[in-house]
The first five atom37 places (N, CA, C, CB, O) and aatype in JSON, in Angstrom:
{
  "aatype": [20, 20, 20, 20, 20, 20, 20, 20, 20, 20, 20, 20, 20, 20, 20, 20, 20, 20, 20, 20, 20, 20, 20, 20, 20, 20, 20, 20, 20, 20, 20, 20, 20, 20, 20, 20, 20, 20, 20, 20, 20, 20, 20, 20, 20, 20, 20, 20, 20, 20, 20, 20, 20, 20, 20, 20, 20, 20, 20, 20, 20, 20, 20, 20, 20, 20, 20, 20, 20, 20, 20, 20, 20, 20, 20, 20, 20, 20, 20, 20, 20, 20, 20, 20, 20, 20, 20, 20, 20, 20, 20, 20, 20, 20],
  "atom_mask": [
    [1, 1, 1, 1, 1],
    [1, 1, 1, 1, 1],
    [1, 1, 1, 1, 1],
    [1, 1, 1, 1, 1],
    [1, 1, 1, 1, 1],
    [1, 1, 1, 1, 1],
    [1, 1, 1, 1, 1],
    [1, 1, 1, 1, 1],
    [1, 1, 1, 1, 1],
    [1, 1, 1, 1, 1],
    [1, 1, 1, 1, 1],
    [1, 1, 1, 1, 1],
    [1, 1, 1, 1, 1],
    [1, 1, 1, 1, 1],
    [1, 1, 1, 1, 1],
    [1, 1, 1, 1, 1],
    [1, 1, 1, 1, 1],
    [1, 1, 1, 1, 1],
    [1, 1, 1, 1, 1],
    [1, 1, 1, 1, 1],
    [1, 1, 1, 1, 1],
    [1, 1, 1, 1, 1],
    [1, 1, 1, 1, 1],
    [1, 1, 1, 1, 1],
    [1, 1, 1, 1, 1],
    [1, 1, 1, 1, 1],
    [1, 1, 1, 1, 1],
    [1, 1, 1, 1, 1],
    [1, 1, 1, 1, 1],
    [1, 1, 1, 1, 1],
    [1, 1, 1, 1, 1],
    [1, 1, 1, 1, 1],
    [1, 1, 1, 1, 1],
    [1, 1, 1, 1, 1],
    [1, 1, 1, 1, 1],
    [1, 1, 1, 1, 1],
    [1, 1, 1, 1, 1],
    [1, 1, 1, 1, 1],
    [1, 1, 1, 1, 1],
    [1, 1, 1, 1, 1],
    [1, 1, 1, 1, 1],
    [1, 1, 1, 1, 1],
    [1, 1, 1, 1, 1],
    [1, 1, 1, 1, 1],
    [1, 1, 1, 1, 1],
    [1, 1, 1, 1, 1],
    [1, 1, 1, 1, 1],
    [1, 1, 1, 1, 1],
    [1, 1, 1, 1, 1],
    [1, 1, 1, 1, 1],
    [1, 1, 1, 1, 1],
    [1, 1, 1, 1, 1],
    [1, 1, 1, 1, 1],
    [1, 1, 1, 1, 1],
    [1, 1, 1, 1, 1],
    [1, 1, 1, 1, 1],
    [1, 1, 1, 1, 1],
    [1, 1, 1, 1, 1],
    [1, 1, 1, 1, 1],
    [1, 1, 1, 1, 1],
    [1, 1, 1, 1, 1],
    [1, 1, 1, 1, 1],
    [1, 1, 1, 1, 1],
    [1, 1, 1, 1, 1],
    [1, 1, 1, 1, 1],
    [1, 1, 1, 1, 1],
    [1, 1, 1, 1, 1],
    [1, 1, 1, 1, 1],
    [1, 1, 1, 1, 1],
    [1, 1, 1, 1, 1],
    [1, 1, 1, 1, 1],
    [1, 1, 1, 1, 1],
    [1, 1, 1, 1, 1],
    [1, 1, 1, 1, 1],
    [1, 1, 1, 1, 1],
    [1, 1, 1, 1, 1],
    [1, 1, 1, 1, 1],
    [1, 1, 1, 1, 1],
    [1, 1, 1, 1, 1],
    [1, 1, 1, 1, 1],
    [1, 1, 1, 1, 1],
    [1, 1, 1, 1, 1],
    [1, 1, 1, 1, 1],
    [1, 1, 1, 1, 1],
    [1, 1, 1, 1, 1],
    [1, 1, 1, 1, 1],
    [1, 1, 1, 1, 1],
    [1, 1, 1, 1, 1],
    [1, 1, 1, 1, 1],
    [1, 1, 1, 1, 1],
    [1, 1, 1, 1, 1],
    [1, 1, 1, 1, 1],
    [1, 1, 1, 1, 1],
    [1, 1, 1, 1, 1]
  ],
  "atom_positions": [
    [[0.86, -1.19, -0.03], [-0.06, 0.03, -0.1], [0.87, 1.3, -0.07], [-1.16, 0.07, 1.19], [0.71, 2.21, -0.88]],
    [[1.87, 1.3, 0.9], [2.77, 2.5, 0.96], [3.64, 2.61, -0.32], [3.7, 2.41, 2.22], [3.94, 3.74, -0.72]],
    [[4.03, 1.55, -0.92], [4.77, 1.53, -2.2], [3.99, 2.23, -3.22], [5.08, 0.1, -2.66], [4.54, 3.04, -3.98]],
    [[2.66, 1.94, -3.29], [1.91, 2.6, -4.28], [1.68, 4.05, -4.1], [0.72, 1.98, -4.42], [1.54, 4.79, -5.07]],
    [[1.62, 4.49, -2.84], [1.54, 5.83, -2.48], [2.85, 6.54, -2.89], [1.25, 5.94, -1.0], [2.83, 7.64, -3.45]],
    [[3.93, 5.91, -2.59], [5.27, 6.51, -2.91], [5.37, 6.66, -4.44], [6.49, 5.59, -2.35], [5.82, 7.69, -4.93]],
    [[4.94, 5.65, -5.19], [5.08, 5.79, -6.62], [4.15, 6.83, -7.13], [4.84, 4.48, -7.31], [4.5, 7.45, -8.13]],
    [[2.99, 7.11, -6.57], [2.01, 8.17, -6.95], [2.68, 9.54, -6.64], [0.59, 8.0, -6.13], [2.55, 10.51, -7.39]],
    [[3.37, 9.56, -5.52], [3.95, 10.89, -5.16], [5.04, 11.29, -6.04], [4.47, 10.9, -3.76], [5.2, 12.46, -6.39]],
    [[5.88, 10.18, -6.47], [6.92, 10.51, -7.42], [6.37, 10.84, -8.82], [7.88, 9.36, -7.5], [6.93, 11.7, -9.5]],
    [[5.35, 10.21, -9.24], [4.75, 10.68, -10.51], [4.16, 12.09, -10.43], [3.66, 9.73, -10.94], [4.35, 12.88, -11.35]],
    [[3.51, 12.38, -9.42], [3.01, 13.8, -9.06], [4.15, 14.75, -9.09], [2.33, 13.87, -7.62], [4.0, 15.82, -9.67]],
    [[5.3, 14.45, -8.5], [6.48, 15.29, -8.44], [6.91, 15.55, -9.88], [7.64, 14.61, -7.59], [7.22, 16.69, -10.24]],
    [[6.94, 14.56, -10.66], [7.35, 14.79, -12.03], [6.4, 15.74, -12.85], [7.45, 13.46, -12.72], [6.83, 16.58, -13.64]],
    [[5.11, 15.52, -12.58], [4.09, 16.31, -13.28], [4.34, 17.77, -12.84], [2.58, 15.81, -12.93], [4.44, 18.67, -13.69]],
    [[4.43, 18.0, -11.55], [4.68, 19.4, -11.07], [5.95, 20.04, -11.64], [4.77, 19.41, -9.53], [5.98, 21.22, -12.0]],
    [[7.02, 19.21, -11.71], [8.22, 19.69, -12.31], [8.08, 20.08, -13.84], [9.28, 18.64, -12.14], [8.61, 21.08, -14.32]],
    [[7.33, 19.2, -14.52], [7.07, 19.47, -15.95], [6.22, 20.85, -16.04], [6.26, 18.19, -16.64], [6.53, 21.75, -16.82]],
    [[5.16, 20.9, -15.21], [4.32, 22.14, -15.26], [5.23, 23.37, -14.94], [3.08, 22.05, -14.19], [5.17, 24.39, -15.63]],
    [[6.07, 23.24, -13.9], [6.95, 24.35, -13.54], [7.88, 24.83, -14.67], [7.79, 23.93, -12.36], [8.06, 26.02, -14.92]],
    [[8.44, 23.84, -15.33], [9.28, 24.11, -16.46], [8.59, 24.74, -17.7], [9.91, 22.88, -16.84], [9.15, 25.57, -18.41]],
    [[7.4, 24.29, -17.9], [6.62, 24.79, -18.98], [6.31, 26.26, -18.69], [5.34, 23.96, -19.18], [6.45, 27.13, -19.55]],
    [[5.89, 26.49, -17.45], [5.57, 27.92, -17.03], [6.83, 28.84, -17.16], [5.05, 27.94, -15.5], [6.68, 30.0, -17.54]],
    [[8.0, 28.36, -16.86], [9.27, 29.16, -16.91], [9.76, 29.34, -18.29], [10.35, 28.52, -16.11], [10.38, 30.37, -18.57]],
    [[9.52, 28.35, -19.26], [10.18, 28.47, -20.6], [9.1, 28.44, -21.66], [11.24, 27.31, -20.84], [9.45, 28.06, -22.78]],
    [[7.87, 28.77, -21.47], [6.87, 28.65, -22.39], [7.01, 29.6, -23.57], [5.62, 28.84, -21.73], [7.52, 30.7, -23.37]],
    [[6.62, 29.26, -24.74], [6.16, 27.95, -25.23], [7.39, 26.98, -25.37], [5.4, 28.11, -26.63], [8.5, 27.4, -25.7]],
    [[7.14, 25.72, -25.12], [8.25, 24.77, -25.11], [7.79, 23.36, -25.58], [8.86, 24.69, -23.68], [6.71, 22.88, -25.23]],
    [[8.63, 22.74, -26.35], [8.25, 21.54, -26.93], [8.8, 20.29, -26.08], [8.75, 21.52, -28.37], [9.55, 20.45, -25.12]],
    [[8.39, 19.11, -26.5], [8.8, 17.98, -25.75], [10.22, 17.7, -25.7], [8.17, 16.88, -26.22], [10.71, 17.28, -24.65]],
    [[10.96, 17.88, -26.78], [12.37, 17.65, -26.77], [13.12, 18.54, -25.95], [12.88, 17.7, -28.04], [14.07, 18.1, -25.31]],
    [[12.78, 19.84, -25.9], [13.46, 20.81, -25.11], [13.14, 20.56, -23.59], [13.04, 22.26, -25.57], [13.97, 20.82, -22.72]],
    [[11.91, 20.04, -23.31], [11.55, 19.81, -21.89], [12.4, 18.6, -21.42], [9.95, 19.53, -21.71], [12.94, 18.62, -20.32]],
    [[12.51, 17.51, -22.3], [13.28, 16.39, -21.99], [14.72, 16.67, -21.73], [13.16, 15.46, -23.03], [15.36, 16.1, -20.86]],
    [[15.21, 17.63, -22.56], [16.57, 18.04, -22.41], [16.85, 18.82, -21.13], [16.94, 18.84, -23.56], [17.86, 18.59, -20.46]],
    [[15.95, 19.73, -20.8], [16.12, 20.56, -19.54], [15.93, 19.59, -18.34], [15.03, 21.8, -19.48], [16.75, 19.6, -17.42]],
    [[14.97, 18.83, -18.34], [14.63, 17.87, -17.15], [15.39, 16.65, -17.09], [13.23, 17.44, -17.17], [15.3, 15.91, -16.11]],
    [[16.17, 16.37, -18.14], [16.93, 15.14, -18.27], [16.12, 13.87, -18.03], [18.07, 15.17, -17.32], [16.47, 12.96, -17.28]],
    [[14.93, 13.87, -18.78], [14.05, 12.69, -18.71], [13.79, 12.26, -20.11], [12.69, 12.98, -17.95], [13.89, 13.03, -21.07]],
    [[13.45, 11.04, -20.2], [13.04, 10.49, -21.56], [11.68, 11.18, -22.1], [12.82, 8.84, -21.43], [10.75, 11.53, -21.38]],
    [[11.75, 11.31, -23.4], [10.62, 12.05, -24.02], [9.27, 11.4, -23.86], [10.87, 12.23, -25.47], [8.25, 12.09, -23.9]],
    [[9.21, 10.05, -23.66], [7.93, 9.41, -23.38], [7.4, 9.75, -22.02], [8.06, 7.93, -23.5], [6.18, 9.78, -21.85]],
    [[8.24, 10.0, -21.06], [7.75, 10.4, -19.7], [7.24, 11.9, -19.71], [8.94, 10.23, -18.62], [6.28, 12.27, -19.03]],
    [[7.96, 12.73, -20.53], [7.58, 14.08, -20.65], [6.18, 14.08, -21.4], [8.7, 14.9, -21.41], [5.25, 14.76, -20.94]],
    [[6.04, 13.35, -22.5], [4.83, 13.25, -23.25], [3.68, 12.85, -22.29], [4.99, 12.22, -24.42], [2.62, 13.47, -22.34]],
    [[3.84, 11.87, -21.45], [2.75, 11.42, -20.52], [2.35, 12.52, -19.58], [3.19, 10.19, -19.69], [1.17, 12.81, -19.39]],
    [[3.37, 13.16, -18.99], [3.1, 14.26, -18.0], [2.42, 15.43, -18.71], [4.45, 14.75, -17.31], [1.52, 16.05, -18.14]],
    [[2.81, 15.73, -19.91], [2.14, 16.69, -20.64], [0.63, 16.32, -21.0], [2.94, 16.93, -21.86], [-0.24, 17.19, -21.06]],
    [[0.41, 15.08, -21.22], [-0.96, 14.65, -21.55], [-1.82, 14.79, -20.22], [-0.97, 13.11, -22.13], [-2.96, 15.26, -20.23]],
    [[-1.23, 14.37, -19.19], [-2.06, 14.48, -17.91], [-2.25, 15.9, -17.52], [-1.39, 13.72, -16.7], [-3.34, 16.25, -17.06]],
    [[-1.34, 16.69, -17.67], [-1.33, 18.2, -17.3], [-2.38, 18.85, -18.25], [0.23, 18.94, -17.5], [-3.15, 19.71, -17.81]],
    [[-2.43, 18.43, -19.58], [-3.4, 19.06, -20.49], [-4.82, 18.61, -20.11], [-3.09, 18.7, -21.97], [-5.73, 19.44, -20.12]],
    [[-5.03, 17.29, -19.77], [-6.31, 16.82, -19.44], [-6.89, 17.51, -18.23], [-6.26, 15.4, -19.23], [-8.1, 17.72, -18.11]],
    [[-5.94, 17.85, -17.31], [-6.34, 18.56, -16.0], [-6.5, 20.05, -16.21], [-5.26, 18.32, -14.85], [-6.98, 20.73, -15.3]],
    [[-6.12, 20.6, -17.37], [-6.28, 22.03, -17.59], [-5.07, 22.84, -17.13], [-7.5, 22.51, -16.89], [-5.18, 24.06, -17.1]],
    [[-3.95, 22.25, -16.79], [-2.74, 23.03, -16.37], [-1.94, 23.59, -17.51], [-1.83, 22.17, -15.56], [-1.24, 24.58, -17.34]],
    [[-2.03, 22.96, -18.7], [-1.26, 23.44, -19.81], [-2.16, 23.36, -21.02], [0.04, 22.63, -19.99], [-3.2, 22.69, -20.98]],
    [[-1.81, 23.98, -22.05], [-2.46, 23.83, -23.41], [-1.45, 23.8, -24.48], [-3.43, 24.96, -23.71], [-0.36, 24.36, -24.35]],
    [[-1.8, 23.15, -25.53], [-0.86, 23.05, -26.77], [-1.04, 24.3, -27.53], [-1.18, 21.78, -27.73], [-2.13, 24.89, -27.59]],
    [[0.1, 24.73, -28.13], [0.05, 25.82, -29.05], [0.93, 25.44, -30.18], [0.46, 27.15, -28.41], [1.7, 24.5, -30.0]],
    [[0.93, 26.08, -31.37], [1.7, 25.66, -32.49], [3.3, 25.71, -32.11], [1.34, 26.61, -33.75], [4.12, 24.96, -32.65]],
    [[3.63, 26.63, -31.17], [5.1, 26.75, -30.72], [5.42, 25.77, -29.64], [5.42, 28.19, -30.17], [6.6, 25.53, -29.4]],
    [[4.46, 25.17, -28.97], [4.74, 24.15, -27.89], [3.83, 24.39, -26.69], [6.25, 24.21, -27.43], [2.93, 25.23, -26.77]],
    [[3.99, 23.73, -25.65], [3.11, 23.8, -24.44], [3.27, 25.15, -23.81], [3.45, 22.67, -23.4], [4.35, 25.72, -23.73]],
    [[2.04, 25.66, -23.33], [2.07, 26.86, -22.55], [1.18, 26.67, -21.32], [1.62, 28.06, -23.38], [0.17, 25.98, -21.37]],
    [[1.59, 27.31, -20.2], [0.85, 27.21, -18.93], [-0.47, 27.98, -19.02], [1.71, 27.75, -17.76], [-0.57, 28.98, -19.73]],
    [[-1.46, 27.48, -18.3], [-2.68, 28.19, -18.22], [-2.84, 28.93, -16.87], [-3.81, 27.24, -18.44], [-1.97, 28.79, -16.01]],
    [[-3.86, 29.66, -16.67], [-4.06, 30.28, -15.41], [-4.21, 29.33, -14.24], [-5.22, 31.13, -15.49], [-3.83, 29.67, -13.12]],
    [[-4.77, 28.11, -14.47], [-4.74, 27.17, -13.51], [-3.4, 26.77, -12.92], [-5.34, 26.12, -14.0], [-3.29, 26.46, -11.74]],
    [[-2.38, 26.8, -13.78], [-0.96, 26.53, -13.33], [-0.58, 27.52, -12.33], [0.07, 26.58, -14.49], [-0.11, 27.19, -11.24]],
    [[-0.8, 28.81, -12.7], [-0.41, 29.95, -11.81], [-1.08, 29.75, -10.45], [-0.84, 31.35, -12.43], [-0.43, 29.96, -9.43]],
    [[-2.32, 29.36, -10.39], [-3.11, 29.16, -9.25], [-2.45, 28.02, -8.43], [-4.57, 28.85, -9.64], [-2.29, 28.13, -7.22]],
    [[-2.1, 26.98, -9.09], [-1.44, 25.8, -8.42], [-0.15, 26.25, -7.77], [-1.12, 24.63, -9.46], [0.05, 25.97, -6.59]],
    [[0.65, 26.89, -8.41], [1.98, 27.35, -7.75], [1.86, 28.44, -6.72], [2.94, 27.87, -8.81], [2.72, 28.6, -5.86]],
    [[0.74, 29.22, -6.82], [0.41, 30.21, -5.81], [0.24, 29.64, -4.36], [-0.85, 30.89, -6.24], [0.57, 30.25, -3.34]],
    [[-0.33, 28.35, -4.41], [-0.69, 27.7, -3.15], [0.08, 26.39, -2.93], [-2.2, 27.42, -3.11], [-0.27, 25.66, -2.0]],
    [[1.09, 26.07, -3.7], [1.75, 24.82, -3.77], [2.36, 24.45, -2.42], [2.78, 24.85, -4.85], [2.14, 23.35, -1.91]],
    [[3.14, 25.36, -1.85], [3.79, 25.08, -0.48], [2.83, 24.88, 0.58], [4.69, 26.2, -0.05], [3.05, 24.03, 1.45]],
    [[1.75, 25.62, 0.59], [0.72, 25.43, 1.66], [0.1, 24.13, 1.53], [-0.35, 26.49, 1.63], [-0.09, 23.45, 2.54]],
    [[-0.24, 23.69, 0.33], [-0.95, 22.42, 0.07], [-0.14, 21.31, 0.31], [-1.44, 22.33, -1.25], [-0.65, 20.28, 0.74]],
    [[1.33, 21.39, 0.03], [2.27, 20.36, 0.28], [2.44, 20.22, 1.78], [3.59, 20.65, -0.4], [2.58, 19.09, 2.25]],
    [[2.44, 21.28, 2.55], [2.58, 21.26, 4.05], [1.36, 20.54, 4.56], [2.69, 22.74, 4.71], [1.52, 19.7, 5.44]],
    [[0.12, 20.79, 4.08], [-0.98, 19.98, 4.48], [-0.85, 18.53, 4.34], [-2.08, 20.36, 3.8], [-1.15, 17.77, 5.26]],
    [[-0.4, 18.12, 3.18], [-0.12, 16.74, 2.94], [0.99, 16.15, 3.86], [0.27, 16.58, 1.51], [0.86, 15.03, 4.35]],
    [[2.0, 16.86, 4.07], [3.08, 16.53, 4.94], [2.5, 16.35, 6.44], [4.2, 17.67, 4.86], [2.86, 15.39, 7.12]],
    [[1.68, 17.2, 6.88], [1.07, 17.04, 8.19], [0.26, 15.74, 8.34], [0.19, 18.22, 8.46], [0.31, 15.02, 9.34]],
    [[-0.53, 15.5, 7.17], [-1.28, 14.22, 7.25], [-0.44, 13.01, 7.34], [-2.16, 14.07, 6.08], [-0.73, 12.09, 8.1]],
    [[0.59, 12.98, 6.57], [1.49, 11.84, 6.5], [2.18, 11.7, 7.88], [2.56, 12.01, 5.33], [2.24, 10.6, 8.42]],
    [[2.73, 12.83, 8.48], [3.34, 12.84, 9.79], [2.35, 12.33, 10.88], [3.83, 14.26, 10.13], [2.76, 11.73, 11.88]],
    [[1.02, 12.6, 10.65], [0.07, 12.14, 11.76], [-0.13, 10.61, 11.67], [-1.39, 12.89, 11.64], [-0.68, 10.02, 12.6]],
    [[0.29, 9.98, 10.62], [0.24, 8.55, 10.52], [1.31, 7.84, 11.26], [0.29, 8.16, 9.15], [1.15, 6.67, 11.6]],
    [[2.44, 8.53, 11.54], [3.59, 7.96, 12.22], [3.16, 7.63, 13.63], [4.82, 8.93, 12.21], [2.35, 8.33, 14.23]],
    [[3.72, 6.52, 14.15], [3.52, 6.15, 15.52], [4.49, 6.96, 16.37], [3.72, 4.62, 15.73], [5.67, 6.97, 16.03]],
    [[4.09, 7.66, 17.47], [5.05, 8.41, 18.25], [5.96, 7.52, 19.01], [4.37, 9.34, 19.18], [6.84, 7.99, 19.72]]
  ]
}
């Protein structure tokens, strides 16, 4: 059960890093993202697909661009992550 949760967190971390890089370098294509993040293009492609489905990025002729939803995500990211950390820490046995 915890292995699955760890895998999901690692995947979410990659999606967030891809979204952050798109926001910083937009418009940007798959190959440039793969180069910047040092990840295989198939992983970048999957993250872009997920982010587009969730409305965090959109495709343009020049490459991926961030949406307003991405700016909202990053505006509250630290607080949201702190909430998750508190929940996980509460599961620890004292």
